[in-house]
Each structure stands twice: as structure tokens, then as C-alpha cells.
């Protein structure tokens, strides 16, 4: 498999290059701020770990080359989500704000929590001090899923130190409490999930896919 990696010089891009090299996967790297040479690259799949502002340009490139794309950036606007829904008619797109399989298992469990509507729900998330978006894309996914079952949680965000990623869903009742927590100890977990996304999307027809599609296929 040959991967065009947009955002190769970023924190995740560097980790992904190292992991893919260990798996004997060919990586064609493109820096976040220097796209020279991108138009000449040909690969089996594109991985976008750049920034949300570059989404339209990256989707247009994928469309022009007829190459599936994995969108792993966060902090997307409603306009960007509309863009992905538009471009899904032209190419296979995989989008996930969090590439961890375990985190997405937690997210897939939320639909069952409608049985607890009436309790107090809290979403807490913590990341390193350099992370720009707040709440994180992963926290927004949890919030959206809770909103879909008419639950509006309180949300708390922490930006400190070098925390890779922590997300908690807490449910409080008068007689009992429930906490579901996911903690990332190594950034490599996102690399493993990204590889699964690449292997998944290169076999798919045009459409918009996510981690739940992978979980359902396991």
C-alpha cells in the first residue's frame, strides 16, 4: 500500500510515518505548509492529518486523482461536514475525529444510554497544552451522540502538560453513578486505527464512512 500523507511534519504525521515505515508501508510525505509536489503524487490512499482549513483543497485533490481519502483532522465546521457529504458522491471518504478503536466503542455505546435520560451527564476531556480546539473533536462526537438521544451534558475541558488524550463520560443519579473513561497512553494507538481506516476505505465504493463502519465489520 502506498500512502500520500498530508501533514507529515505535524505531531501525528511524524508518528504515523514511523509506524507505517515499521509496517513496510510506503509513505509519500507532504508538509502542512508546503504542498509542493503534491499534484504529481500517485498513491492508493490519502491520509489527511493537516488542518481543517485545508479540507476542501484535499478533497478536490483526492477527487482529481480518484484516490480514497482518510480525513483524520478535527475542529471541522458545519460547512466542512457539508463538503464531505458532497464529495462522498465522487470518492470514498473515511472521517473520524478520533482514530482509536476503543474510544469509538465507547461512542457506539451511547445510544443505549437513552434509558438513563433524566440523570445528570458530564463529558470531560483533557489534552496537551498545545491543542487548539476546545472541546476536542472526540468530545464533540460524544456530545453530538448524546444530543441525538435528547441528552445535553455539561462539558469540561483541560489543556495542560503533555496529555495525549483523556475522555470521560460521567452519569450521576441519586442512587448510583457510572463513569466510562478512555485514556490514550501512546500516540501509536491513533496510527493503528489510521492503518485500519486505510485498509478499509481502499476497498469501498464512493460514500462517507466512519469508525462505526469498521467496528460493525469486525
PDB file of C-alpha atoms in Angstrom, residues 52-214:
ATOM      1  CA  UNK A  52      -9.467  21.556   8.919  1.00  0.00           C
ATOM      2  CA  UNK A  53      -8.897  24.691   6.806  1.00  0.00           C
ATOM      3  CA  UNK A  54      -7.279  22.552   4.086  1.00  0.00           C
ATOM      4  CA  UNK A  55     -10.182  20.109   3.789  1.00  0.00           C
ATOM      5  CA  UNK A  56     -11.691  21.436   0.550  1.00  0.00           C
ATOM      6  CA  UNK A  57      -8.313  21.530  -1.175  1.00  0.00           C
ATOM      7  CA  UNK A  58      -7.522  17.983  -0.008  1.00  0.00           C
ATOM      8  CA  UNK A  59     -10.907  16.632  -1.106  1.00  0.00           C
ATOM      9  CA  UNK A  60     -10.532  18.278  -4.508  1.00  0.00           C
ATOM     10  CA  UNK A  61      -7.074  16.723  -4.894  1.00  0.00           C
ATOM     11  CA  UNK A  62      -8.449  13.289  -3.965  1.00  0.00           C
ATOM     12  CA  UNK A  63     -11.273  13.712  -6.453  1.00  0.00           C
ATOM     13  CA  UNK A  64      -8.917  14.806  -9.244  1.00  0.00           C
ATOM     14  CA  UNK A  65      -6.732  11.718  -8.697  1.00  0.00           C
ATOM     15  CA  UNK A  66      -9.666   9.372  -7.952  1.00  0.00           C
ATOM     16  CA  UNK A  67      -7.978   8.255  -4.705  1.00  0.00           C
ATOM     17  CA  UNK A  68      -9.830   7.380  -1.447  1.00  0.00           C
ATOM     18  CA  UNK A  69      -9.104   9.711   1.469  1.00  0.00           C
ATOM     19  CA  UNK A  70      -8.942   9.290   5.245  1.00  0.00           C
ATOM     20  CA  UNK A  71      -9.786  12.584   6.969  1.00  0.00           C
ATOM     21  CA  UNK A  72      -8.231  12.474  10.454  1.00  0.00           C
ATOM     22  CA  UNK A  73      -8.303  16.190  11.244  1.00  0.00           C
ATOM     23  CA  UNK A  74     -10.610  17.728  13.861  1.00  0.00           C
ATOM     24  CA  UNK A  75     -12.343  21.045  14.564  1.00  0.00           C
ATOM     25  CA  UNK A  76     -14.462  20.877  11.405  1.00  0.00           C
ATOM     26  CA  UNK A  77     -17.203  23.432  10.801  1.00  0.00           C
ATOM     27  CA  UNK A  78     -20.710  22.622   9.591  1.00  0.00           C
ATOM     28  CA  UNK A  79     -19.560  23.784   6.161  1.00  0.00           C
ATOM     29  CA  UNK A  80     -16.761  21.203   6.173  1.00  0.00           C
ATOM     30  CA  UNK A  81     -19.181  18.435   7.133  1.00  0.00           C
ATOM     31  CA  UNK A  82     -21.375  19.512   4.223  1.00  0.00           C
ATOM     32  CA  UNK A  83     -18.321  19.368   1.952  1.00  0.00           C
ATOM     33  CA  UNK A  84     -17.631  15.751   2.923  1.00  0.00           C
ATOM     34  CA  UNK A  85     -21.261  14.870   2.302  1.00  0.00           C
ATOM     35  CA  UNK A  86     -20.997  16.488  -1.130  1.00  0.00           C
ATOM     36  CA  UNK A  87     -17.705  14.862  -2.139  1.00  0.00           C
ATOM     37  CA  UNK A  88     -18.848  11.407  -0.975  1.00  0.00           C
ATOM     38  CA  UNK A  89     -20.666  11.112  -4.310  1.00  0.00           C
ATOM     39  CA  UNK A  90     -17.309  11.299  -6.121  1.00  0.00           C
ATOM     40  CA  UNK A  91     -14.948   9.223  -3.983  1.00  0.00           C
ATOM     41  CA  UNK A  92     -14.695   7.043  -0.843  1.00  0.00           C
ATOM     42  CA  UNK A  93     -14.158   9.213   2.243  1.00  0.00           C
ATOM     43  CA  UNK A  94     -13.361   7.981   5.744  1.00  0.00           C
ATOM     44  CA  UNK A  95     -13.838  10.546   8.510  1.00  0.00           C
ATOM     45  CA  UNK A  96     -13.225  10.102  12.222  1.00  0.00           C
ATOM     46  CA  UNK A  97     -12.243  12.765  14.779  1.00  0.00           C
ATOM     47  CA  UNK A  98     -10.643  10.004  16.869  1.00  0.00           C
ATOM     48  CA  UNK A  99      -8.830   7.029  15.326  1.00  0.00           C
ATOM     49  CA  UNK A 100      -8.862   4.877  18.470  1.00  0.00           C
ATOM     50  CA  UNK A 101     -10.974   1.714  18.188  1.00  0.00           C
ATOM     51  CA  UNK A 102     -11.581   1.661  21.959  1.00  0.00           C
ATOM     52  CA  UNK A 103     -12.776   5.270  22.021  1.00  0.00           C
ATOM     53  CA  UNK A 104     -15.204   4.604  19.208  1.00  0.00           C
ATOM     54  CA  UNK A 105     -16.530   1.539  21.031  1.00  0.00           C
ATOM     55  CA  UNK A 106     -17.384   3.902  23.899  1.00  0.00           C
ATOM     56  CA  UNK A 107     -19.102   6.264  21.445  1.00  0.00           C
ATOM     57  CA  UNK A 108     -21.112   3.417  19.900  1.00  0.00           C
ATOM     58  CA  UNK A 109     -22.394   2.506  23.369  1.00  0.00           C
ATOM     59  CA  UNK A 110     -24.070   5.892  23.864  1.00  0.00           C
ATOM     60  CA  UNK A 111     -27.299   5.008  22.048  1.00  0.00           C
ATOM     61  CA  UNK A 112     -28.131   2.617  24.885  1.00  0.00           C
ATOM     62  CA  UNK A 113     -27.856   5.430  27.434  1.00  0.00           C
ATOM     63  CA  UNK A 114     -31.233   6.868  26.451  1.00  0.00           C
ATOM     64  CA  UNK A 115     -32.554   4.519  29.137  1.00  0.00           C
ATOM     65  CA  UNK A 116     -30.834   6.836  31.652  1.00  0.00           C
ATOM     66  CA  UNK A 117     -32.315  10.078  30.358  1.00  0.00           C
ATOM     67  CA  UNK A 118     -33.143  12.121  33.461  1.00  0.00           C
ATOM     68  CA  UNK A 119     -29.736  11.605  35.053  1.00  0.00           C
ATOM     69  CA  UNK A 120     -27.001  14.252  35.026  1.00  0.00           C
ATOM     70  CA  UNK A 121     -24.466  13.724  32.236  1.00  0.00           C
ATOM     71  CA  UNK A 122     -20.949  15.167  32.163  1.00  0.00           C
ATOM     72  CA  UNK A 123     -18.347  14.966  29.393  1.00  0.00           C
ATOM     73  CA  UNK A 124     -14.782  15.696  30.489  1.00  0.00           C
ATOM     74  CA  UNK A 125     -11.754  15.823  28.201  1.00  0.00           C
ATOM     75  CA  UNK A 126      -8.067  16.656  28.661  1.00  0.00           C
ATOM     76  CA  UNK A 127      -5.279  17.184  26.122  1.00  0.00           C
ATOM     77  CA  UNK A 128      -1.789  18.662  25.927  1.00  0.00           C
ATOM     78  CA  UNK A 129      -1.429  22.407  26.303  1.00  0.00           C
ATOM     79  CA  UNK A 130      -0.728  22.942  22.591  1.00  0.00           C
ATOM     80  CA  UNK A 131      -4.042  21.535  21.362  1.00  0.00           C
ATOM     81  CA  UNK A 132      -6.031  24.375  19.811  1.00  0.00           C
ATOM     82  CA  UNK A 133      -9.629  23.158  19.568  1.00  0.00           C
ATOM     83  CA  UNK A 134     -11.772  23.083  22.700  1.00  0.00           C
ATOM     84  CA  UNK A 135     -13.773  20.925  23.143  1.00  0.00           C
ATOM     85  CA  UNK A 136     -11.868  18.344  21.131  1.00  0.00           C
ATOM     86  CA  UNK A 137     -13.353  16.689  18.074  1.00  0.00           C
ATOM     87  CA  UNK A 138     -13.684  13.483  20.074  1.00  0.00           C
ATOM     88  CA  UNK A 139     -15.615  15.252  22.841  1.00  0.00           C
ATOM     89  CA  UNK A 140     -17.857  16.852  20.215  1.00  0.00           C
ATOM     90  CA  UNK A 141     -18.618  13.377  18.871  1.00  0.00           C
ATOM     91  CA  UNK A 142     -19.743  12.235  22.334  1.00  0.00           C
ATOM     92  CA  UNK A 143     -21.797  15.408  22.795  1.00  0.00           C
ATOM     93  CA  UNK A 144     -23.462  15.018  19.402  1.00  0.00           C
ATOM     94  CA  UNK A 145     -24.393  11.406  20.117  1.00  0.00           C
ATOM     95  CA  UNK A 146     -25.859  12.411  23.472  1.00  0.00           C
ATOM     96  CA  UNK A 147     -27.787  15.277  21.857  1.00  0.00           C
ATOM     97  CA  UNK A 148     -29.208  12.761  19.366  1.00  0.00           C
ATOM     98  CA  UNK A 149     -30.918  10.968  22.264  1.00  0.00           C
ATOM     99  CA  UNK A 150     -32.092  14.264  23.812  1.00  0.00           C
ATOM    100  CA  UNK A 151     -29.361  14.466  26.453  1.00  0.00           C
ATOM    101  CA  UNK A 152     -27.449  17.734  26.937  1.00  0.00           C
ATOM    102  CA  UNK A 153     -24.316  17.093  29.015  1.00  0.00           C
ATOM    103  CA  UNK A 154     -22.193  19.551  30.935  1.00  0.00           C
ATOM    104  CA  UNK A 155     -18.767  19.807  29.297  1.00  0.00           C
ATOM    105  CA  UNK A 156     -15.369  20.423  30.911  1.00  0.00           C
ATOM    106  CA  UNK A 157     -12.044  20.810  29.050  1.00  0.00           C
ATOM    107  CA  UNK A 158      -8.455  20.797  30.303  1.00  0.00           C
ATOM    108  CA  UNK A 159      -5.332  21.797  28.344  1.00  0.00           C
ATOM    109  CA  UNK A 160      -2.203  21.005  30.345  1.00  0.00           C
ATOM    110  CA  UNK A 161       1.217  19.427  30.103  1.00  0.00           C
ATOM    111  CA  UNK A 162       1.711  16.675  27.537  1.00  0.00           C
ATOM    112  CA  UNK A 163      -1.564  14.757  27.974  1.00  0.00           C
ATOM    113  CA  UNK A 164      -2.115  12.681  24.829  1.00  0.00           C
ATOM    114  CA  UNK A 165      -5.856  12.357  25.319  1.00  0.00           C
ATOM    115  CA  UNK A 166      -8.391  11.593  28.041  1.00  0.00           C
ATOM    116  CA  UNK A 167     -12.178  11.451  27.636  1.00  0.00           C
ATOM    117  CA  UNK A 168     -14.710  10.649  30.327  1.00  0.00           C
ATOM    118  CA  UNK A 169     -18.456  10.263  30.258  1.00  0.00           C
ATOM    119  CA  UNK A 170     -19.947  10.519  33.755  1.00  0.00           C
ATOM    120  CA  UNK A 171     -23.554   9.802  34.666  1.00  0.00           C
ATOM    121  CA  UNK A 172     -24.934  10.819  38.063  1.00  0.00           C
ATOM    122  CA  UNK A 173     -28.111   9.563  39.699  1.00  0.00           C
ATOM    123  CA  UNK A 174     -29.378   9.800  43.273  1.00  0.00           C
ATOM    124  CA  UNK A 175     -28.676   6.118  43.905  1.00  0.00           C
ATOM    125  CA  UNK A 176     -25.671   5.319  41.681  1.00  0.00           C
ATOM    126  CA  UNK A 177     -23.035   6.812  39.399  1.00  0.00           C
ATOM    127  CA  UNK A 178     -21.493   5.483  36.208  1.00  0.00           C
ATOM    128  CA  UNK A 179     -18.192   6.574  34.656  1.00  0.00           C
ATOM    129  CA  UNK A 180     -16.782   5.491  31.297  1.00  0.00           C
ATOM    130  CA  UNK A 181     -13.233   6.697  30.701  1.00  0.00           C
ATOM    131  CA  UNK A 182     -10.837   6.318  27.793  1.00  0.00           C
ATOM    132  CA  UNK A 183      -7.168   7.256  28.203  1.00  0.00           C
ATOM    133  CA  UNK A 184      -4.546   7.250  25.466  1.00  0.00           C
ATOM    134  CA  UNK A 185      -1.109   6.258  26.786  1.00  0.00           C
ATOM    135  CA  UNK A 186       0.686   6.200  23.450  1.00  0.00           C
ATOM    136  CA  UNK A 187       0.012   8.212  20.282  1.00  0.00           C
ATOM    137  CA  UNK A 188       0.664   4.983  18.361  1.00  0.00           C
ATOM    138  CA  UNK A 189      -2.929   3.927  19.056  1.00  0.00           C
ATOM    139  CA  UNK A 190      -4.079   6.540  16.519  1.00  0.00           C
ATOM    140  CA  UNK A 191      -1.604   5.126  13.982  1.00  0.00           C
ATOM    141  CA  UNK A 192      -3.064   1.629  14.386  1.00  0.00           C
ATOM    142  CA  UNK A 193      -6.570   2.988  13.840  1.00  0.00           C
ATOM    143  CA  UNK A 194      -5.464   5.043  10.831  1.00  0.00           C
ATOM    144  CA  UNK A 195      -3.978   1.953   9.193  1.00  0.00           C
ATOM    145  CA  UNK A 196      -7.267   0.095   9.733  1.00  0.00           C
ATOM    146  CA  UNK A 197      -9.078   3.052   8.153  1.00  0.00           C
ATOM    147  CA  UNK A 198      -6.764   2.956   5.115  1.00  0.00           C
ATOM    148  CA  UNK A 199      -7.213  -0.785   4.654  1.00  0.00           C
ATOM    149  CA  UNK A 200     -10.974  -0.345   4.986  1.00  0.00           C
ATOM    150  CA  UNK A 201     -11.533   2.618   2.661  1.00  0.00           C
ATOM    151  CA  UNK A 202      -9.461   1.404  -0.322  1.00  0.00           C
ATOM    152  CA  UNK A 203     -11.961  -1.432  -0.748  1.00  0.00           C
ATOM    153  CA  UNK A 204     -15.076   0.741  -0.634  1.00  0.00           C
ATOM    154  CA  UNK A 205     -17.242   2.412  -3.237  1.00  0.00           C
ATOM    155  CA  UNK A 206     -17.988   6.143  -3.156  1.00  0.00           C
ATOM    156  CA  UNK A 207     -19.512   7.225   0.156  1.00  0.00           C
ATOM    157  CA  UNK A 208     -18.798   8.638   3.607  1.00  0.00           C
ATOM    158  CA  UNK A 209     -17.629   6.117   6.212  1.00  0.00           C
ATOM    159  CA  UNK A 210     -16.536   6.251   9.851  1.00  0.00           C
ATOM    160  CA  UNK A 211     -15.172   4.128  12.703  1.00  0.00           C
ATOM    161  CA  UNK A 212     -18.574   2.606  13.407  1.00  0.00           C
ATOM    162  CA  UNK A 213     -18.433   1.022   9.956  1.00  0.00           C
ATOM    163  CA  UNK A 214     -15.116  -0.615  10.886  1.00  0.00           C
TER     164      UNK A 214
END
